[in-house]
mmCIF file of C-alpha atoms and ligand atoms in Angstrom:
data_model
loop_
_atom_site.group_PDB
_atom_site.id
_atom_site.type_symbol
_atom_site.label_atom_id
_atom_site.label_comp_id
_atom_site.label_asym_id
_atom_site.label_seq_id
_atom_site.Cartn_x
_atom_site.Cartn_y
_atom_site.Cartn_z
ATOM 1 C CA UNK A 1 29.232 20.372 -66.913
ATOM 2 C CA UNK A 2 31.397 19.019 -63.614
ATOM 3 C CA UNK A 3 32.204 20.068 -60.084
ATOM 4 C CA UNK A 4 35.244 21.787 -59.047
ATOM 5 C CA UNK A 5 36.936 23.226 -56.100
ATOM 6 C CA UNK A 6 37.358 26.696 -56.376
ATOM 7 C CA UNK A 7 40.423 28.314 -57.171
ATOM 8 C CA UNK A 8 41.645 31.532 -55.025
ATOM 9 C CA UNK A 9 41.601 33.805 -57.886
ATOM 10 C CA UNK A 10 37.148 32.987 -58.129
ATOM 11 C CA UNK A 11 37.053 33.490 -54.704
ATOM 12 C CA UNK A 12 35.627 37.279 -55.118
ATOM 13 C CA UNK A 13 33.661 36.341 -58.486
ATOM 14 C CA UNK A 14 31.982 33.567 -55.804
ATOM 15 C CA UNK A 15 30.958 36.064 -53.379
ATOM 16 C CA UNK A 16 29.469 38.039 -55.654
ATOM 17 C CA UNK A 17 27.010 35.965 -56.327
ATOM 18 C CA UNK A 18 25.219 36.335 -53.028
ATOM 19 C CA UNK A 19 25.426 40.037 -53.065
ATOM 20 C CA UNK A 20 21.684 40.920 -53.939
ATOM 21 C CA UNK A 21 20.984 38.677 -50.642
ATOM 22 C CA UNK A 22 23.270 38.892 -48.082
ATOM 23 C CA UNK A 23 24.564 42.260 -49.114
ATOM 24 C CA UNK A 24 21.997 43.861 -46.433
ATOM 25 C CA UNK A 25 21.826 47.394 -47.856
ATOM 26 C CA UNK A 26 26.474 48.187 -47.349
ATOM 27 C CA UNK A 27 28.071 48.790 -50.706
ATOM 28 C CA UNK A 28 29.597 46.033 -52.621
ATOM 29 C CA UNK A 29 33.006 46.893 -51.883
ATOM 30 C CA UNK A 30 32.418 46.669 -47.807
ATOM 31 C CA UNK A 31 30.416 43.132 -48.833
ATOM 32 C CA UNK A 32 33.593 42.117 -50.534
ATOM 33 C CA UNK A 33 35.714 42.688 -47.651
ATOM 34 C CA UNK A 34 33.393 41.179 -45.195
ATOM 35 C CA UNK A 35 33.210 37.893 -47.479
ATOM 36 C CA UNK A 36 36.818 37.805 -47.479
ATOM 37 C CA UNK A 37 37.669 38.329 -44.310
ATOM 38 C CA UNK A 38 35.051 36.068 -42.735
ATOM 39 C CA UNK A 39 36.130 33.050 -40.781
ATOM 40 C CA UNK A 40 33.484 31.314 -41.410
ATOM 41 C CA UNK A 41 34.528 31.143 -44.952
ATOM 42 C CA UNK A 42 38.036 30.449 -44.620
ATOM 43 C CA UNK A 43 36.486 27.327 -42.613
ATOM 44 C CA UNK A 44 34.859 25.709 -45.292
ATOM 45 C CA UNK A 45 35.953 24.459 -49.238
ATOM 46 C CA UNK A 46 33.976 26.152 -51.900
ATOM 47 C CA UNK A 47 33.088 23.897 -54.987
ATOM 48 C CA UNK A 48 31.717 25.102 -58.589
ATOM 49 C CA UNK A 49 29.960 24.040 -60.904
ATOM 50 C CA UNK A 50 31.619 24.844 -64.754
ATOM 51 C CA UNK A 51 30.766 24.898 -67.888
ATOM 52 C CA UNK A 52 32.237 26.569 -70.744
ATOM 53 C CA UNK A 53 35.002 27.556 -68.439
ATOM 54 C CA UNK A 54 32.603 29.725 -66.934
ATOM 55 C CA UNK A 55 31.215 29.299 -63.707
ATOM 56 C CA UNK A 56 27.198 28.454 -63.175
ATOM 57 C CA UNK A 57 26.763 28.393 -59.377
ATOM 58 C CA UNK A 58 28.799 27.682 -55.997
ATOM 59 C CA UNK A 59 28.837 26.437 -52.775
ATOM 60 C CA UNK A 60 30.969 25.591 -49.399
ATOM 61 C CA UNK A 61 31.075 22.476 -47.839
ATOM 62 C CA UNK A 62 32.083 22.209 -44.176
ATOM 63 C CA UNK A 63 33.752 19.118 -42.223
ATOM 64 C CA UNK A 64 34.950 19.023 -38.652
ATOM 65 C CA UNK A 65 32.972 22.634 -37.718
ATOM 66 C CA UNK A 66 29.816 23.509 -36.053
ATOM 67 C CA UNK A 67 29.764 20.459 -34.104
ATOM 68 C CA UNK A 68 29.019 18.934 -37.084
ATOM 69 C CA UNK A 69 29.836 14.858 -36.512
ATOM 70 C CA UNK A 70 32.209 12.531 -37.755
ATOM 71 C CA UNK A 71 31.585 11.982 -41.108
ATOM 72 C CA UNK A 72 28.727 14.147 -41.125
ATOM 73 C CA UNK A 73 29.274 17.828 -43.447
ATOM 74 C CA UNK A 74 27.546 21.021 -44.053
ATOM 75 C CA UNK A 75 27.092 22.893 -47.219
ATOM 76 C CA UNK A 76 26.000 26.334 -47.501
ATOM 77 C CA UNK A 77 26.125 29.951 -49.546
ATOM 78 C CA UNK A 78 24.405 27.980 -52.144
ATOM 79 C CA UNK A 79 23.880 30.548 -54.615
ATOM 80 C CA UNK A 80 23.766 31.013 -58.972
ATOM 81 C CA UNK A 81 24.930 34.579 -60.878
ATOM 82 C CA UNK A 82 21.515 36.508 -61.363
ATOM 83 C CA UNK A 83 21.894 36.569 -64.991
ATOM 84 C CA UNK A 84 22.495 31.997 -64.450
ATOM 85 C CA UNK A 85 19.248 31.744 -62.265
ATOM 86 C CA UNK A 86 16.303 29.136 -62.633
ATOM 87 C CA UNK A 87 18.007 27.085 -65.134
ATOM 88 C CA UNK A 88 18.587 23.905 -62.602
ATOM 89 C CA UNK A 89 22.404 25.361 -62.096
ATOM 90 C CA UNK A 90 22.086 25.506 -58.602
ATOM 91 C CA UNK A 91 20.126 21.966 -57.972
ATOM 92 C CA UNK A 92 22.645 20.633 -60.438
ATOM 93 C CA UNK A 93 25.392 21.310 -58.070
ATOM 94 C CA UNK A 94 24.062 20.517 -54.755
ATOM 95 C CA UNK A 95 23.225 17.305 -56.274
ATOM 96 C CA UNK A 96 26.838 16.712 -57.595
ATOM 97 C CA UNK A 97 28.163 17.524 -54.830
ATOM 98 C CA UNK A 98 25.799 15.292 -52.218
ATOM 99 C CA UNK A 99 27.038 12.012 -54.841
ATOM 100 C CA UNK A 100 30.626 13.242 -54.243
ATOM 101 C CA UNK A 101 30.300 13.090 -50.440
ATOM 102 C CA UNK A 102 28.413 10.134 -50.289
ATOM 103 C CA UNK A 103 30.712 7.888 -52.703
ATOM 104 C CA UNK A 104 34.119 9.045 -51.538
ATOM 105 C CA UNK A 105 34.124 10.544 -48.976
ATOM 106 C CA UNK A 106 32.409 8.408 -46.668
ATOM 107 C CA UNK A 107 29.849 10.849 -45.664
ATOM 108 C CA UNK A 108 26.634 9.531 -43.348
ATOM 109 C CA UNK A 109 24.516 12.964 -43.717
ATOM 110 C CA UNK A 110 24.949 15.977 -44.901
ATOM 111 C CA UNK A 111 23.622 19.198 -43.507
ATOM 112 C CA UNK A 112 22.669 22.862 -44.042
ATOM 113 C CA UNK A 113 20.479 25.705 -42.744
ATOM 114 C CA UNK A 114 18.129 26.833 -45.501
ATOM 115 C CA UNK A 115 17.345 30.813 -46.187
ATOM 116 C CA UNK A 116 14.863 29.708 -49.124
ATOM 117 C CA UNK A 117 11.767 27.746 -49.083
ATOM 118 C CA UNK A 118 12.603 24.378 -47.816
ATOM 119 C CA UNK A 119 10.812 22.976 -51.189
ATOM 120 C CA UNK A 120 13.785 23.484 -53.187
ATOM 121 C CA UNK A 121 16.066 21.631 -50.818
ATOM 122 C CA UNK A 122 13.498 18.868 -49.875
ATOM 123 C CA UNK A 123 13.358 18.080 -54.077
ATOM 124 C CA UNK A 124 16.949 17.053 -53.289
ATOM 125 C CA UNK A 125 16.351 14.739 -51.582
ATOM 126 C CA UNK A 126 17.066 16.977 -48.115
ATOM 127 C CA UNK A 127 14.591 16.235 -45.261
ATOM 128 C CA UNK A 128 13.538 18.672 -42.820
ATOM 129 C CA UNK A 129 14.401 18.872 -39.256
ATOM 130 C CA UNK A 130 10.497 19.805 -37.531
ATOM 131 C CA UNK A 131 10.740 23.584 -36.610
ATOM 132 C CA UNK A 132 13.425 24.435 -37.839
ATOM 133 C CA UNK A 133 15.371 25.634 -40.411
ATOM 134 C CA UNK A 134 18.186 22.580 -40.365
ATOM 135 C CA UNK A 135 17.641 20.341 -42.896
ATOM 136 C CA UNK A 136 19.562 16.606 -43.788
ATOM 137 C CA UNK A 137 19.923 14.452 -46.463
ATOM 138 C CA UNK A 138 21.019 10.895 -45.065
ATOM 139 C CA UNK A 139 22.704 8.284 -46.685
ATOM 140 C CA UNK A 140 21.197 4.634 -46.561
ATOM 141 C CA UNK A 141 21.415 3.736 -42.878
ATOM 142 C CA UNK A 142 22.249 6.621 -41.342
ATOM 143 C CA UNK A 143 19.977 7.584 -38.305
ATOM 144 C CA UNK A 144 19.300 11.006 -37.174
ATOM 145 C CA UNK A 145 19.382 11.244 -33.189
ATOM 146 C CA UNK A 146 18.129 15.062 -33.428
ATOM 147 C CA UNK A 147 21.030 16.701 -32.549
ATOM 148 C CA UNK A 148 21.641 19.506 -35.004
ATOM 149 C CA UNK A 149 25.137 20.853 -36.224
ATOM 150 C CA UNK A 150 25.856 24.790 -34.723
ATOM 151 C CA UNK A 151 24.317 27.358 -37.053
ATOM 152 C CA UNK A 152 26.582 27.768 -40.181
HETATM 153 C C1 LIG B 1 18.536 29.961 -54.516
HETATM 154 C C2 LIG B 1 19.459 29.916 -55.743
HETATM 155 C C3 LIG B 1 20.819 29.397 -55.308
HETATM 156 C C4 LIG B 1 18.863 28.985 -56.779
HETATM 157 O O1 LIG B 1 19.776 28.911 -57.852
HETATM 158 P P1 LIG B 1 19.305 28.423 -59.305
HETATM 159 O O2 LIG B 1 20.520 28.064 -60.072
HETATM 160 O O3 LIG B 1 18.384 29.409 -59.882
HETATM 161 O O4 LIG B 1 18.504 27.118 -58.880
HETATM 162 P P2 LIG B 1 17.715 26.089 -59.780
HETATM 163 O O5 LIG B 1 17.541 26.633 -61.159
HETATM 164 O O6 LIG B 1 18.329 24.770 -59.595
HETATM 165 O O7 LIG B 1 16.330 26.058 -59.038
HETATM 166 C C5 LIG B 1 15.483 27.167 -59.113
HETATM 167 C C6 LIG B 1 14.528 27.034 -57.951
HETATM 168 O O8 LIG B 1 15.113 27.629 -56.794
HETATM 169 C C7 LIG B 1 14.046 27.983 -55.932
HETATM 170 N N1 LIG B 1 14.306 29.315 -55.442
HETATM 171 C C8 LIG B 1 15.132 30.233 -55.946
HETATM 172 N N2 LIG B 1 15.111 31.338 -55.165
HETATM 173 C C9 LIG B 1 14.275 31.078 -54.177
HETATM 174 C C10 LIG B 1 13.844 31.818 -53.059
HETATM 175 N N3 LIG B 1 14.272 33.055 -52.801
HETATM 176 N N4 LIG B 1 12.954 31.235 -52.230
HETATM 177 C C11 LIG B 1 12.526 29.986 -52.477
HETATM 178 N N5 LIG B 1 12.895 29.222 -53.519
HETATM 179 C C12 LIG B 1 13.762 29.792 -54.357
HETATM 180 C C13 LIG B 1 12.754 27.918 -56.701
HETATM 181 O O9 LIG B 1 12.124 26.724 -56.313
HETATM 182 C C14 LIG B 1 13.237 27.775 -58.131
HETATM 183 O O10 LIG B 1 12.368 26.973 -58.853
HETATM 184 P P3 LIG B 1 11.412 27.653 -59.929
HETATM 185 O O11 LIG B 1 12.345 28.145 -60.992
HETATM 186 O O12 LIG B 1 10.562 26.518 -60.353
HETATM 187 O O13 LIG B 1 10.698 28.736 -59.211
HETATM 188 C C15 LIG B 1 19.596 31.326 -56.409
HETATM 189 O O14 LIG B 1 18.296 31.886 -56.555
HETATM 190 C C16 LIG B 1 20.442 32.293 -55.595
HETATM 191 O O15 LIG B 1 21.652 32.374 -55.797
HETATM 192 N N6 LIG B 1 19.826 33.036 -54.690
HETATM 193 C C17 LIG B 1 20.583 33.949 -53.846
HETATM 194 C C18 LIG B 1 21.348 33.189 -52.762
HETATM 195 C C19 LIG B 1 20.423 32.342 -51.899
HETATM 196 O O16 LIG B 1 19.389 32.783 -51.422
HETATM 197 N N7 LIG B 1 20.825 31.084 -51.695
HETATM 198 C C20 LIG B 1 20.094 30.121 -50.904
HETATM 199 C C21 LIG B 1 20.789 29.875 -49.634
HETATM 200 S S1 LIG B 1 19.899 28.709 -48.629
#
């Protein structure tokens, strides 16, 4: 099992994955368009995780956007296939990922706004920011001064 950036071609097969979730009730063909026409997504790099040649769960990670700091990145549309879900895929990659950032690419904190129950974020090590739905996971040293990135 290893982390990869995504390839165009799995871009679709990616944003399927959050369909049941962020689809909000429009067919799967308008979600499709909306996932591939949104900037937000064209701002970030998504990374899988593979096994078998087949991918287990995704993510995007985010540098230089939403006022996020130097040397300071987001990560977001964290999500598994249904049929993949509650077998550790998903903690598995967000964990991969983090120990990417943190050994080469001299990342201080990483950040991300959290749809789910903080608990499964704060089990990676991810510490919450009080009221809110911003949440950090620092690397040794690194001292948050409270301000928070722009809402990705
Ligand atoms: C959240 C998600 C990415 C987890 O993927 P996964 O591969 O199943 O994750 P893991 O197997 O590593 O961990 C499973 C844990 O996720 C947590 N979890 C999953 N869905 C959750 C939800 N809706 N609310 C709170 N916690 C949730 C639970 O703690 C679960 O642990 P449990 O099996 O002991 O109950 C997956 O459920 C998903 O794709 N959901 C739709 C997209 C989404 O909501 N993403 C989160 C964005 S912040």
């Amino acid at each position: 099992m290893y982390v990869r950036e995504a390839q165009c071609h799995e871009l679709d097969a990616i944003y399927a994955m959050g369909f049941d979730v962020w689809g909000d009730g429009i067919s799967y063909e308008e979600y499709l368009v909306g996932c591939r026409e949104s900037q937000k997504y064209q701002a970030g790099t998504w990374y899988v995780l593979i096994d078998n040649e087949q991918i287990l769960s995704s993510l995007i990670v985010y540098q230089n956007k939403f006022a996020l700091k130097d040397d300071c990145f987001g990560i977001g549309s964290v999500a598994t296939p249904n049929r993949f879900r509650r077998r550790g895929y998903a903690s598995k990659l967000v964990n991969l990922v983090k120990t990417e950032l943190f050994a080469h690419r001299n990342c201080k904190a990483i950040f991300l706004y959290s749809d789910i129950d903080q608990q499964f974020y704060s089990k990676l090590g991810f510490i919450t920011v009080k009221g809110c739905d911003c949440m950090y996971a620092p690397s040794p040293g690194f001292e948050f001064d409270g301000s928070l990135p722009a809402y990705f």
